[in-house]
Structure formats: structure tokens, C-alpha cells
Tab-separated table of C-alpha atoms in Angstrom:
chain	number	residue	atom	x	y	z
A	1	MET	CA	8.478	-38.114	16.489
A	2	SER	CA	8.842	-37.933	12.600
A	3	ALA	CA	8.070	-40.774	10.892
A	4	PRO	CA	10.504	-43.461	9.263
A	5	GLY	CA	12.671	-42.525	7.125
A	6	GLY	CA	11.202	-38.978	6.349
A	7	SER	CA	13.014	-36.519	5.321
A	8	GLY	CA	11.929	-33.183	7.636
A	9	ASN	CA	10.852	-30.872	4.170
A	10	PRO	CA	8.543	-28.556	4.728
A	11	TYR	CA	4.692	-29.631	3.958
A	12	PRO	CA	3.021	-27.367	1.077
A	13	LEU	CA	-0.200	-26.652	2.267
A	14	GLY	CA	-2.680	-23.751	1.399
A	15	LEU	CA	-3.923	-21.639	4.214
A	16	ARG	CA	-7.610	-20.213	3.755
A	17	LEU	CA	-7.892	-17.579	6.548
A	18	ALA	CA	-10.664	-15.747	5.911
A	19	GLY	CA	-12.846	-14.757	9.063
A	20	ARG	CA	-9.568	-16.721	10.782
A	21	ARG	CA	-7.797	-14.922	13.538
A	22	VAL	CA	-4.233	-14.354	13.165
A	23	VAL	CA	-1.838	-12.676	15.397
A	24	VAL	CA	1.216	-10.748	14.173
A	25	VAL	CA	3.687	-9.719	16.929
A	26	GLY	CA	5.234	-6.648	16.266
A	27	GLY	CA	4.813	-3.676	14.705
A	28	GLY	CA	7.777	-2.257	12.798
A	29	ALA	CA	8.855	-2.278	9.175
A	30	VAL	CA	8.208	-6.820	9.195
A	31	ALA	CA	5.054	-6.382	9.952
A	32	THR	CA	4.507	-3.696	7.600
A	33	ARG	CA	5.115	-5.863	5.051
A	34	ARG	CA	3.650	-9.197	6.225
A	35	VAL	CA	0.122	-7.301	7.386
A	36	PRO	CA	-0.995	-6.164	3.856
A	37	ALA	CA	-1.085	-9.995	2.323
A	38	LEU	CA	-3.054	-11.447	5.462
A	39	LEU	CA	-5.824	-8.361	5.544
A	40	ASP	CA	-5.798	-9.101	1.746
A	41	ALA	CA	-6.450	-13.079	2.362
A	42	GLY	CA	-9.507	-11.829	4.787
A	43	ALA	CA	-7.536	-13.100	7.712
A	44	ASP	CA	-9.181	-11.373	11.147
A	45	VAL	CA	-5.522	-9.996	12.243
A	46	LEU	CA	-4.924	-8.759	15.806
A	47	LEU	CA	-1.109	-6.687	16.047
A	48	VAL	CA	0.393	-7.293	19.148
A	49	ALA	CA	2.892	-3.884	19.647
A	50	PRO	CA	3.279	-1.027	22.167
A	51	GLU	CA	4.022	1.147	18.966
A	52	LEU	CA	3.071	0.829	15.424
A	53	THR	CA	4.725	2.332	12.004
A	54	PRO	CA	1.952	4.841	10.434
A	55	ALA	CA	1.383	2.498	7.660
A	56	LEU	CA	0.156	-0.148	10.307
A	57	ARG	CA	-1.932	2.721	12.126
A	58	ALA	CA	-3.720	3.804	9.383
A	59	HIS	CA	-5.169	0.049	9.065
A	60	ALA	CA	-5.477	0.197	12.966
A	61	ASP	CA	-7.590	3.182	12.757
A	62	ALA	CA	-9.645	2.082	9.767
A	63	GLY	CA	-11.080	-0.694	11.327
A	64	ARG	CA	-9.319	-3.308	9.440
A	65	LEU	CA	-7.329	-5.252	12.291
A	66	HIS	CA	-7.293	-5.071	15.615
A	67	TRP	CA	-4.435	-3.431	17.478
A	68	ALA	CA	-2.978	-4.272	21.282
A	69	ALA	CA	-1.218	-1.841	21.993
A	70	ARG	CA	1.410	-3.559	24.587
A	71	ARG	CA	3.323	-6.757	24.740
A	72	PHE	CA	2.588	-10.018	23.454
A	73	VAL	CA	1.246	-12.121	26.041
A	74	PRO	CA	0.652	-15.978	25.605
A	75	GLU	CA	-3.265	-15.191	25.883
A	76	ASP	CA	-3.312	-13.688	22.510
A	77	LEU	CA	-3.250	-17.114	20.881
A	78	ASP	CA	-6.170	-18.329	22.104
A	79	GLY	CA	-8.417	-19.227	19.161
A	80	ALA	CA	-5.645	-18.002	17.044
A	81	TRP	CA	-4.720	-20.042	13.768
A	82	LEU	CA	-1.761	-18.546	13.034
A	83	VAL	CA	0.932	-16.359	14.561
A	84	GLN	CA	3.723	-14.230	12.838
A	85	VAL	CA	6.944	-13.218	14.705
A	86	ALA	CA	8.156	-10.029	13.054
A	87	ILE	CA	10.082	-8.509	15.802
A	88	ASP	CA	14.409	-9.100	16.043
A	89	ASP	CA	14.416	-9.604	20.061
A	90	ARG	CA	15.277	-13.337	20.059
A	91	MET	CA	14.474	-13.953	23.972
A	92	ALA	CA	10.530	-12.191	22.975
A	93	ALA	CA	10.379	-14.171	19.817
A	94	ALA	CA	10.728	-17.813	21.379
A	95	ALA	CA	8.459	-17.067	24.193
A	96	VAL	CA	6.023	-16.716	20.837
A	97	SER	CA	7.253	-19.288	19.394
A	98	ALA	CA	6.575	-21.815	22.988
A	99	ALA	CA	3.308	-20.288	23.557
A	100	ALA	CA	2.108	-21.247	20.257
A	101	ALA	CA	4.126	-24.731	20.224
A	102	GLU	CA	1.741	-25.150	23.407
A	103	ARG	CA	-1.409	-24.452	21.857
A	104	ARG	CA	-0.561	-26.347	18.125
A	105	VAL	CA	-1.061	-22.958	16.194
A	106	PHE	CA	1.805	-22.547	13.422
A	107	CYS	CA	4.241	-19.926	13.939
A	108	VAL	CA	6.520	-17.943	11.264
A	109	ARG	CA	9.506	-16.103	12.637
A	110	ALA	CA	11.283	-13.185	11.102
A	111	ASP	CA	13.942	-13.861	13.376
A	112	ASP	CA	15.069	-17.064	13.518
A	113	ARG	CA	14.098	-19.858	10.416
A	114	ALA	CA	15.286	-23.169	12.281
A	115	ALA	CA	12.992	-21.762	15.156
A	116	ALA	CA	9.854	-21.459	13.172
A	117	SER	CA	7.160	-23.878	12.613
A	118	ALA	CA	6.124	-22.738	9.552
A	119	TRP	CA	7.750	-20.289	6.695
A	120	THR	CA	5.523	-18.537	3.466
A	121	PRO	CA	6.411	-18.592	0.484
A	122	ALA	CA	7.357	-15.913	-2.246
A	123	VAL	CA	3.698	-16.242	-4.661
A	124	THR	CA	2.693	-16.228	-8.019
A	125	ARG	CA	-0.897	-16.238	-9.188
A	126	HIS	CA	-2.389	-17.112	-12.913
A	127	GLY	CA	-6.103	-16.467	-12.137
A	128	PRO	CA	-7.478	-19.181	-9.611
A	129	VAL	CA	-3.610	-21.369	-10.231
A	130	THR	CA	-1.217	-20.117	-7.263
A	131	VAL	CA	2.520	-20.748	-7.309
A	132	ALA	CA	4.537	-20.842	-4.614
A	133	VAL	CA	8.061	-21.422	-3.902
A	134	LEU	CA	10.217	-22.545	-0.966
A	135	GLY	CA	13.853	-21.685	-0.940
A	136	GLY	CA	14.780	-24.098	1.832
A	137	GLY	CA	15.420	-21.656	4.129
A	138	ASP	CA	16.646	-18.856	2.205
A	139	PRO	CA	13.763	-16.086	1.119
A	140	ARG	CA	16.472	-14.562	-1.584
A	141	ARG	CA	16.164	-17.839	-3.377
A	142	ALA	CA	12.813	-18.207	-3.369
A	143	VAL	CA	12.103	-14.691	-4.720
A	144	ALA	CA	14.248	-15.611	-7.580
A	145	VAL	CA	12.872	-18.800	-8.475
A	146	ARG	CA	9.385	-17.354	-8.204
A	147	ASP	CA	10.261	-15.197	-10.396
A	148	ALA	CA	11.569	-17.098	-12.680
A	149	VAL	CA	8.538	-18.818	-12.844
A	150	ARG	CA	6.702	-15.396	-13.579
A	151	GLU	CA	8.576	-14.852	-16.305
A	152	LEU	CA	8.177	-18.066	-17.780
A	153	LEU	CA	4.550	-17.845	-17.550
A	154	ALA	CA	4.575	-14.588	-19.029
A	155	ALA	CA	6.468	-15.501	-21.844
A	156	ARG	CA	4.432	-18.591	-22.802
A	157	ILE	CA	0.795	-16.739	-22.626
A	158	GLY	CA	2.145	-13.201	-23.432
A	159	LEU	CA	0.942	-11.364	-20.101
A	160	PRO	CA	2.769	-8.855	-18.607
A	161	THR	CA	5.581	-9.582	-15.970
A	162	ALA	CA	4.419	-6.549	-13.430
A	163	PRO	CA	1.494	-7.202	-11.025
A	164	GLY	CA	-0.888	-6.243	-13.433
A	165	SER	CA	-4.100	-9.186	-13.889
A	166	PRO	CA	-4.378	-11.830	-14.375
A	167	VAL	CA	-0.568	-12.795	-13.454
A	168	SER	CA	0.586	-10.991	-9.659
A	169	THR	CA	2.812	-11.628	-7.029
A	170	SER	CA	3.374	-11.910	-3.481
A	171	GLY	CA	7.008	-11.681	-2.088
A	172	SER	CA	8.858	-13.986	-0.026
A	173	THR	CA	8.116	-13.754	3.716
A	174	ALA	CA	10.148	-17.228	4.728
A	175	PRO	CA	11.568	-16.547	7.921
A	176	GLY	CA	15.127	-14.682	8.129
A	177	ASP	CA	15.734	-11.056	9.079
A	178	PRO	CA	15.298	-9.580	5.864
A	179	ALA	CA	17.804	-5.984	7.014
A	180	ALA	CA	20.455	-9.465	7.805
A	181	SER	CA	19.481	-11.465	4.707
A	182	GLY	CA	21.078	-8.520	2.804
A	183	GLY	CA	23.503	-8.514	0.373
A	184	PRO	CA	23.917	-7.217	-3.670
A	185	ALA	CA	21.366	-8.229	-6.011
A	186	VAL	CA	23.133	-9.618	-8.565
A	187	PRO	CA	22.095	-11.631	-11.880
A	188	GLY	CA	22.642	-15.162	-11.973
A	189	ASP	CA	21.200	-18.521	-11.337
A	190	PRO	CA	17.972	-18.587	-8.956
A	191	LEU	CA	18.601	-22.057	-7.883
A	192	ALA	CA	21.912	-21.194	-6.450
A	193	ALA	CA	21.935	-21.104	-2.774
A	194	GLY	CA	21.923	-18.275	-1.691
A	195	GLY	CA	21.438	-16.355	-5.121
A	196	PRO	CA	19.247	-13.154	-4.623
A	197	ALA	CA	16.017	-11.957	-6.627
A	198	GLY	CA	15.974	-8.794	-8.656
A	199	SER	CA	17.279	-7.271	-11.214
A	200	GLY	CA	19.402	-4.298	-10.731
A	201	GLY	CA	20.102	-3.677	-6.774
A	202	SER	CA	23.194	-1.502	-6.444
A	203	ALA	CA	24.181	-1.578	-2.894
A	204	GLY	CA	27.848	-0.988	-2.067
A	205	THR	CA	28.570	0.845	-5.484
A	206	ALA	CA	28.741	4.185	-6.693
A	207	GLY	CA	25.388	3.693	-8.340
A	208	GLY	CA	23.227	5.522	-6.423
A	209	ARG	CA	19.794	7.137	-7.640
A	210	VAL	CA	16.478	8.399	-6.859
A	211	ALA	CA	13.134	7.150	-8.762
A	212	LEU	CA	9.810	8.888	-7.690
A	213	VAL	CA	7.499	6.362	-8.247
A	214	GLY	CA	3.407	6.950	-8.241
A	215	ALA	CA	2.088	4.072	-7.025
A	216	GLY	CA	-1.209	4.912	-8.265
A	217	PRO	CA	-4.941	5.092	-6.935
A	218	GLY	CA	-4.867	2.120	-4.426
A	219	ASP	CA	-5.409	-0.938	-7.066
A	220	PRO	CA	-1.934	-2.598	-6.787
A	221	GLU	CA	-2.479	-3.519	-10.416
A	222	LEU	CA	-2.741	-0.332	-11.107
A	223	ILE	CA	1.056	0.667	-11.119
A	224	THR	CA	3.008	1.372	-14.335
A	225	LEU	CA	5.057	-1.368	-15.626
A	226	LYS	CA	8.032	0.835	-15.084
A	227	GLY	CA	7.465	1.556	-12.100
A	228	TRP	CA	6.869	-1.921	-10.970
A	229	ARG	CA	11.083	-2.457	-12.640
A	230	LEU	CA	11.934	-0.219	-10.442
A	231	LEU	CA	10.565	-1.548	-7.601
A	232	THR	CA	11.877	-5.039	-8.509
A	233	GLU	CA	15.368	-3.130	-8.968
A	234	ALA	CA	15.461	-0.881	-5.573
A	235	ASP	CA	17.421	-1.488	-2.768
A	236	VAL	CA	15.755	1.090	-0.610
A	237	VAL	CA	11.698	1.894	-0.856
A	238	VAL	CA	10.650	4.627	1.110
A	239	ALA	CA	6.998	4.612	1.201
A	240	ASP	CA	3.874	6.559	1.749
A	241	ARG	CA	0.506	6.045	3.642
A	242	LEU	CA	-1.357	5.464	0.387
A	243	VAL	CA	0.533	3.050	-1.338
A	244	PRO	CA	-0.740	-0.131	-1.608
A	245	GLY	CA	0.527	-2.515	0.812
A	246	LEU	CA	0.505	-5.712	-1.484
A	247	LEU	CA	3.320	-3.898	-3.532
A	248	LEU	CA	5.474	-3.960	-0.338
A	249	ASP	CA	4.943	-7.726	0.202
A	250	GLU	CA	6.515	-8.133	-3.347
A	251	LEU	CA	9.563	-6.601	-2.132
A	252	ARG	CA	13.001	-8.923	-2.568
A	253	PRO	CA	13.375	-9.416	1.110
A	254	ASP	CA	16.782	-7.751	1.857
A	255	VAL	CA	15.143	-4.287	0.785
A	256	GLU	CA	15.198	-1.724	2.766
A	257	LEU	CA	11.680	-0.482	3.671
A	258	VAL	CA	11.066	3.106	5.075
A	259	ASP	CA	7.818	4.189	6.294
A	260	ALA	CA	7.349	7.628	5.451
A	261	SER	CA	3.335	7.703	5.968
A	262	LYS	CA	1.918	11.102	6.578
A	263	ILE	CA	-1.619	10.275	8.796
A	264	PRO	CA	-3.862	13.248	8.285
A	265	TYR	CA	-3.475	15.729	11.043
A	266	GLY	CA	-1.260	12.820	13.307
A	267	PRO	CA	2.040	11.142	13.310
A	268	SER	CA	4.375	11.452	10.223
A	269	ARG	CA	7.990	12.308	9.439
A	270	SER	CA	9.226	15.783	8.022
A	271	GLN	CA	9.842	16.561	4.136
A	272	GLU	CA	13.029	17.533	5.679
A	273	GLU	CA	13.329	14.135	7.119
A	274	ILE	CA	12.264	12.370	3.795
A	275	ASN	CA	14.890	14.739	2.032
A	276	ARG	CA	17.772	13.602	4.073
A	277	ILE	CA	16.820	9.929	4.117
A	278	LEU	CA	16.796	9.968	0.346
A	279	VAL	CA	19.911	11.581	-0.017
A	280	ASP	CA	21.689	9.521	2.583
A	281	ARG	CA	20.707	6.109	0.819
A	282	ALA	CA	21.393	7.448	-2.640
A	283	LEU	CA	24.236	9.277	-1.763
A	284	ALA	CA	26.027	5.372	-0.035
A	285	GLY	CA	25.098	3.483	-3.532
A	286	LYS	CA	21.575	2.430	-3.351
A	287	VAL	CA	18.910	2.278	-5.437
A	288	VAL	CA	16.054	4.579	-3.738
A	289	VAL	CA	12.457	4.445	-4.690
A	290	ARG	CA	10.311	6.574	-3.739
A	291	LEU	CA	7.439	4.893	-4.151
A	292	LYS	CA	3.932	7.277	-3.616
A	293	GLY	CA	0.320	7.291	-3.862
A	294	GLY	CA	-1.257	8.230	-6.893
A	295	ASP	CA	1.084	10.198	-9.336
A	296	PRO	CA	4.264	12.368	-7.402
A	297	TYR	CA	3.316	15.498	-8.399
A	298	VAL	CA	-0.099	15.478	-7.704
A	299	PHE	CA	0.004	16.840	-4.171
A	300	GLY	CA	2.565	14.483	-3.869
A	301	ARG	CA	5.395	17.125	-2.934
A	302	GLY	CA	7.651	15.143	-5.699
A	303	GLY	CA	9.313	18.550	-6.712
A	304	GLU	CA	10.208	19.223	-3.479
A	305	GLU	CA	12.023	15.844	-3.496
A	306	LEU	CA	13.730	16.375	-6.478
A	307	LEU	CA	15.085	19.386	-5.851
A	308	ALA	CA	16.879	17.890	-2.518
A	309	CYS	CA	18.267	15.409	-4.530
A	310	ALA	CA	19.229	17.313	-7.293
A	311	ALA	CA	21.387	19.799	-4.657
A	312	ALA	CA	22.799	16.845	-3.342
A	313	GLY	CA	23.537	15.796	-7.001
A	314	VAL	CA	21.906	12.925	-7.002
A	315	PRO	CA	20.420	11.721	-10.311
A	316	VAL	CA	16.384	11.314	-10.046
A	317	THR	CA	14.124	9.363	-12.626
A	318	VAL	CA	10.629	10.417	-12.551
A	319	VAL	CA	7.912	7.756	-13.102
A	320	PRO	CA	4.552	9.983	-13.460
A	321	GLY	CA	1.794	7.248	-11.422
A	322	VAL	CA	-2.142	7.302	-12.110
A	323	THR	CA	-3.893	9.972	-10.141
A	324	SER	CA	-6.674	9.314	-7.915
A	325	ALA	CA	-8.306	12.633	-9.143
A	326	VAL	CA	-9.275	10.694	-12.290
A	327	ALA	CA	-8.929	7.186	-11.682
A	328	VAL	CA	-11.172	6.991	-8.643
A	329	PRO	CA	-14.341	8.639	-9.894
A	330	ALA	CA	-13.835	6.248	-12.855
A	331	VAL	CA	-13.658	3.071	-11.054
A	332	ALA	CA	-16.770	4.506	-9.308
A	333	GLY	CA	-18.533	5.127	-12.238
A	334	VAL	CA	-17.976	8.625	-12.344
A	335	PRO	CA	-16.321	10.082	-15.445
A	336	VAL	CA	-14.426	13.777	-14.715
A	337	THR	CA	-15.896	14.587	-18.318
A	338	HIS	CA	-18.600	13.764	-20.141
A	339	ARG	CA	-19.973	14.759	-23.435
A	340	ALA	CA	-23.044	17.741	-23.541
A	341	VAL	CA	-22.924	17.605	-19.975
A	342	ALA	CA	-18.956	18.409	-18.764
A	343	HIS	CA	-15.949	20.296	-20.826
A	344	GLU	CA	-13.712	20.834	-18.399
A	345	PHE	CA	-12.769	19.394	-14.156
A	346	THR	CA	-10.646	21.081	-12.482
A	347	VAL	CA	-8.648	19.513	-9.263
A	348	VAL	CA	-7.456	21.198	-5.929
A	349	SER	CA	-6.897	20.268	-2.396
A	350	GLY	CA	-8.660	20.903	0.130
A	351	HIS	CA	-6.436	20.248	3.090
A	352	VAL	CA	-6.589	24.294	3.885
A	353	ALA	CA	-9.476	25.602	4.796
A	354	PRO	CA	-11.037	28.247	1.740
A	355	ASP	CA	-10.401	31.233	4.781
A	356	SER	CA	-7.126	30.385	6.044
A	357	PRO	CA	-4.755	33.153	5.019
A	358	ALA	CA	-2.447	29.903	3.806
A	359	SER	CA	-5.224	28.991	0.870
A	360	LEU	CA	-4.071	29.304	-2.657
A	361	VAL	CA	-7.462	28.386	-3.969
A	362	ARG	CA	-9.771	30.622	-5.430
A	363	TRP	CA	-13.229	28.889	-4.532
A	364	ASP	CA	-14.865	32.008	-5.319
A	365	ALA	CA	-13.600	31.303	-9.111
A	366	LEU	CA	-14.028	27.876	-8.858
A	367	ALA	CA	-18.140	28.657	-7.943
A	368	GLY	CA	-18.495	30.261	-11.407
A	369	LEU	CA	-16.714	27.270	-13.581
A	370	ARG	CA	-19.970	24.564	-14.979
A	371	GLY	CA	-17.590	21.519	-14.776
A	372	THR	CA	-16.130	19.315	-12.709
A	373	LEU	CA	-14.945	20.059	-9.709
A	374	VAL	CA	-12.758	17.195	-7.809
A	375	VAL	CA	-11.140	17.792	-4.514
A	376	LEU	CA	-8.392	16.197	-3.169
A	377	MET	CA	-8.016	15.732	0.838
A	378	GLY	CA	-10.702	17.637	1.499
A	379	LEU	CA	-13.068	15.522	4.080
A	380	LYS	CA	-11.720	17.747	7.007
A	381	ASN	CA	-12.947	20.807	5.487
A	382	LEU	CA	-15.858	19.429	3.532
A	383	ALA	CA	-18.609	21.630	5.251
A	384	ALA	CA	-16.532	24.546	4.671
A	385	ILE	CA	-15.955	23.990	0.788
A	386	SER	CA	-19.268	23.344	-0.203
A	387	ALA	CA	-20.950	26.574	1.977
A	388	THR	CA	-17.893	28.394	0.186
A	389	LEU	CA	-19.235	27.495	-3.369
A	390	VAL	CA	-22.725	27.929	-2.358
A	391	ALA	CA	-21.699	31.516	-1.142
A	392	HIS	CA	-20.524	32.172	-4.326
A	393	GLY	CA	-23.184	31.097	-6.459
A	394	ARG	CA	-22.422	27.429	-6.820
A	395	PRO	CA	-26.373	25.936	-6.835
A	396	ALA	CA	-26.473	24.048	-3.802
A	397	GLN	CA	-28.715	21.335	-5.405
A	398	THR	CA	-25.463	20.430	-7.506
A	399	PRO	CA	-24.655	16.991	-7.301
A	400	ALA	CA	-21.826	15.518	-5.151
A	401	ALA	CA	-19.856	12.481	-4.770
A	402	VAL	CA	-17.733	11.165	-2.168
A	403	ILE	CA	-15.877	8.262	-2.796
A	404	GLN	CA	-13.914	6.448	0.520
A	405	GLU	CA	-10.850	4.207	-0.711
A	406	GLY	CA	-11.581	4.515	-4.256
A	407	THR	CA	-10.335	1.129	-6.299
A	408	THR	CA	-9.657	-0.885	-3.535
A	409	SER	CA	-11.717	-3.639	-1.807
A	410	GLY	CA	-13.443	-0.847	0.644
A	411	GLN	CA	-14.883	1.479	-1.476
A	412	ARG	CA	-17.811	3.019	-0.529
A	413	ILE	CA	-19.564	5.831	-2.482
A	414	LEU	CA	-21.673	8.525	-1.472
A	415	ARG	CA	-23.986	10.362	-3.596
A	416	SER	CA	-25.220	13.226	-2.335
A	417	THR	CA	-26.132	17.462	-2.689
A	418	LEU	CA	-23.653	20.117	-2.004
A	419	ASP	CA	-25.864	21.702	0.395
A	420	ALA	CA	-25.851	18.648	2.046
A	421	VAL	CA	-22.941	16.163	1.510
A	422	ALA	CA	-20.778	17.321	3.985
A	423	ALA	CA	-23.392	16.205	6.569
A	424	ASP	CA	-24.482	12.901	4.754
A	425	VAL	CA	-20.934	12.040	4.957
A	426	ALA	CA	-20.766	12.600	8.673
A	427	ALA	CA	-23.876	10.087	8.878
A	428	ALA	CA	-22.218	7.463	7.131
A	429	ALA	CA	-19.302	8.018	8.919
A	430	LEU	CA	-16.788	8.114	6.091
A	431	ARG	CA	-13.033	8.694	6.227
A	432	PRO	CA	-9.786	9.729	4.568
A	433	PRO	CA	-8.606	8.888	2.133
A	434	ALA	CA	-11.388	9.919	0.461
A	435	ILE	CA	-11.902	11.951	-3.298
A	436	VAL	CA	-14.841	14.059	-3.616
A	437	VAL	CA	-16.416	14.932	-7.101
A	438	ILE	CA	-18.761	18.163	-7.544
A	439	GLY	CA	-20.920	18.250	-10.682
A	440	ASP	CA	-23.434	17.023	-13.116
A	441	VAL	CA	-20.943	13.972	-13.432
A	442	VAL	CA	-21.942	12.747	-11.035
A	443	HIS	CA	-25.442	11.378	-12.088
A	444	ALA	CA	-24.092	11.048	-15.835
A	445	LEU	CA	-24.012	7.766	-16.145
A	446	THR	CA	-26.487	6.296	-13.470
A	447	PRO	CA	-29.637	8.446	-12.595
A	448	PRO	CA	-29.457	9.149	-9.353
A	449	PRO	CA	-29.748	6.478	-6.425
A	450	PRO	CA	-32.977	5.727	-4.023
A	451	SER	CA	-30.458	6.165	-0.948
A	452	ALA	CA	-27.863	8.524	-0.378
A	453	LEU	CA	-24.570	5.363	0.291
A	454	ALA	CA	-24.117	2.861	-1.895
A	455	GLU	CA	-21.717	0.365	-1.436
A	456	ASP	CA	-19.526	-0.198	-4.595
A	457	ALA	CA	-19.381	-4.146	-5.576
A	458	GLU	CA	-16.236	-3.500	-7.806
A	459	GLY	CA	-14.011	-2.690	-4.975
């Protein structure tokens, strides 16, 4: 029973979820947007769904969450502190709500705000200060007010409005089907009922276009200002697996999110299908952002997507990104060039084995260079790459480093030598995404560590 005279308005509360079980039911686009913020909060996430998007599958494969590959059962909520329902099946969602109510677990629902016992707000942060906005069940209103507050903070204290430190944002996850809450984004009063957020969505107009945007190496604060602005204007975002998940959580709730993840040697969309999505959405009048990890043109197939759009008459904007080839080693304490150590660096793809007829890399020529060699996507073929370089004259004791999940909280650094690095990587159980750096710059800023594996505290 409500207290006499109570309004029934939501009671604002900050949840400290680190180490606490949070259940997410559903493995589609809504869950793809919700999960990164929960992981960032340190929650012990149980994801219950028969199938997952490639991006969520990557989280599961990396051990960042637990995946129950089946339908929900009430016992999934035993010991849980919170459940988020990210499915559009009303009957199944109601069953989760009922099980949550029986166990006194707060339940956020993406399909029916009125049936939810909790809503999650649109958030903006400044250092230790968090401003959270609930929009009375209207997620677009919450995002609009959130953005207005962020702009005010930026104007008052002279900070950027992108997600760069110390101001960052988190998108509204207030209940309401994101796909159904749509409507074009137009400027207006952020407090107006149903007032959408954002500065330029063009759904349903003739202004369709595509932007190829580099999201940077992993840290969401390393996207460029222009890239961030285009995300706020997007109607559709087509995102890769290596895109920082928190950037997706910041999207307007009416934005269509298309998972274009490509799991190494696993499930993925074909490039032709991705090209078709970009062209079709743009020709339908949508503002489409193709969001890629790193830089769109550094092994990102951005050129193919530009050509496909150009052939269809779709205008394209290219927004370069901070490439992981340079940024990840830098954050790990490895400069790719250093005075009196290396005056050149070469970036190559290791996706194709050195002895494959499909390889376009002259590994024999690279072995004769004295500078730094940066290998992207080379973990699977690292043993063959190392052996080939040594066979063609690169000294076996050349320093080598492998950096996993660079610039993120999961960053790990392994330092070794060219002849031993593949075995050391296997022993340390390093996994993609990882970058290999070969050359004397590995120890240019730090002496060789006593242990091959050093956990990076910077994250």
C-alpha cells in the first residue's frame, strides 16, 4: 500500500553493483546496449538468451559475463539484485517480472514501462558527480534533458561536450521499446512531453547519408569530437565488435543499432550485407553512422563501404579515428618510435599466415628492417610470423610485446622476445583483440621486467 498522500513518483537511488549479480534476459540489440554499462559498473552479469548478437557473444567468450544459452527460468533470479528484461515478448517479459516481484528483485523492462518496478536514467558525469535524469517514462525526454545539462556543464566550466574526461554521459535506458519509441529527432524544448534528444536525426527525409566514423582503440573517451557529434545525430548506427560498448549505451533510445560484429574465425555478417544495410538505410532518408574500432581505413574495410555508397549515390563523410596501432602501444608504455632507438615503424595485418598465397605482406623484407613492426590481428598466426621473421634474419632476441584489450580496463601486457613470444602468449592465455609490437622500443621507456607478464594498472 502506498503511503497516504504519496505521489507514486520514482525514488532516485544510486546502485553500487560491483560484484553483485545482475540478470539480463535477452540477447538482441537492446541487451547489446544495456550490458556494457553494467559491466562498467562491475556487476556480475548473467545473460539469459538462446542466442546472442556477435558483440554480446564476444563478451561471453572473453569471460566478462556468464551466458545461459536457454530461455529464462525463475531460478535465474536467485541471489540477483537487479534484472533487466531486454525482450519484446510481452508474455515472457511478464513472467520475468512476476518472478522478480516474488523475490523482491527490482525489474527494468524494455517492453512495458508501466509494468517495470525500476527505470534506469540518462546520466552525465563530472568527476565524482553523477547527474541522472528520469523522464517520466519517456526515454527521449530524459536524454534531451541529460544533454541540456551536459551542455550547461560544458559552458559553465569550459569542458568539451563529447564523452571525454571529465564529463561523460550514459544514454537513457528508461523502459520503452527503443524501436517503438521512434519519431524523428527535431530541435525543441527538452522538457516538452515526448521531446526527442539529439541535434539532427533525419528519419523520413531526403537527407540520408553515411558517416564512416573511427571509434578509437577501446577507451570510449578516445573518440574524436566530430565522431561523437555524428553519433548524436544518427538515426542508425552500424557497429563493429571492437567499438566501445559505452558509446552504444549513450545513443538516443530511438536509434536503430545494427550489430555488424565480426568474431575472429567465428560468426559474422558478410561485408556485402553490411554494404547493403548502409545503402538501404541511407536511401530511406536515414543518417547512418558506420562505427568502427580504431580508424575506418586501417584494416577496417572502410574503403569498400565508401565505394558501395558512392555507387548507389549515397553521400559519405569519413571521420578518422585514433588507430590502435599507435595508441595501444603508447598507453602500454611502448612508443612506436624513440630517439636513437627507432626512426620508423611499419604496421601490417597478421590475419593471413605468412606462407599463404593470399598474403600480400613481404615478411622477408620486413625482417631486414631495423625499425618497429606493429602487427594487428596477428595472434593466431604469431608463431608462424615470428618464425618467418627469424628465418629471414630478424634477431631471435629482438624484444616483443603483446598488448591485449589495450586502453581498456582489461588491458594486459606481455613482454618477451621474438623467438619466445608465441609460447609465452599461449602460456598466459592471451586472446584477441591484441596487438603485437616487435622492436627495441618495447624496452625504450622501461627496463625489461623480471616477469614476462605485467598487468597494466592504467587500464
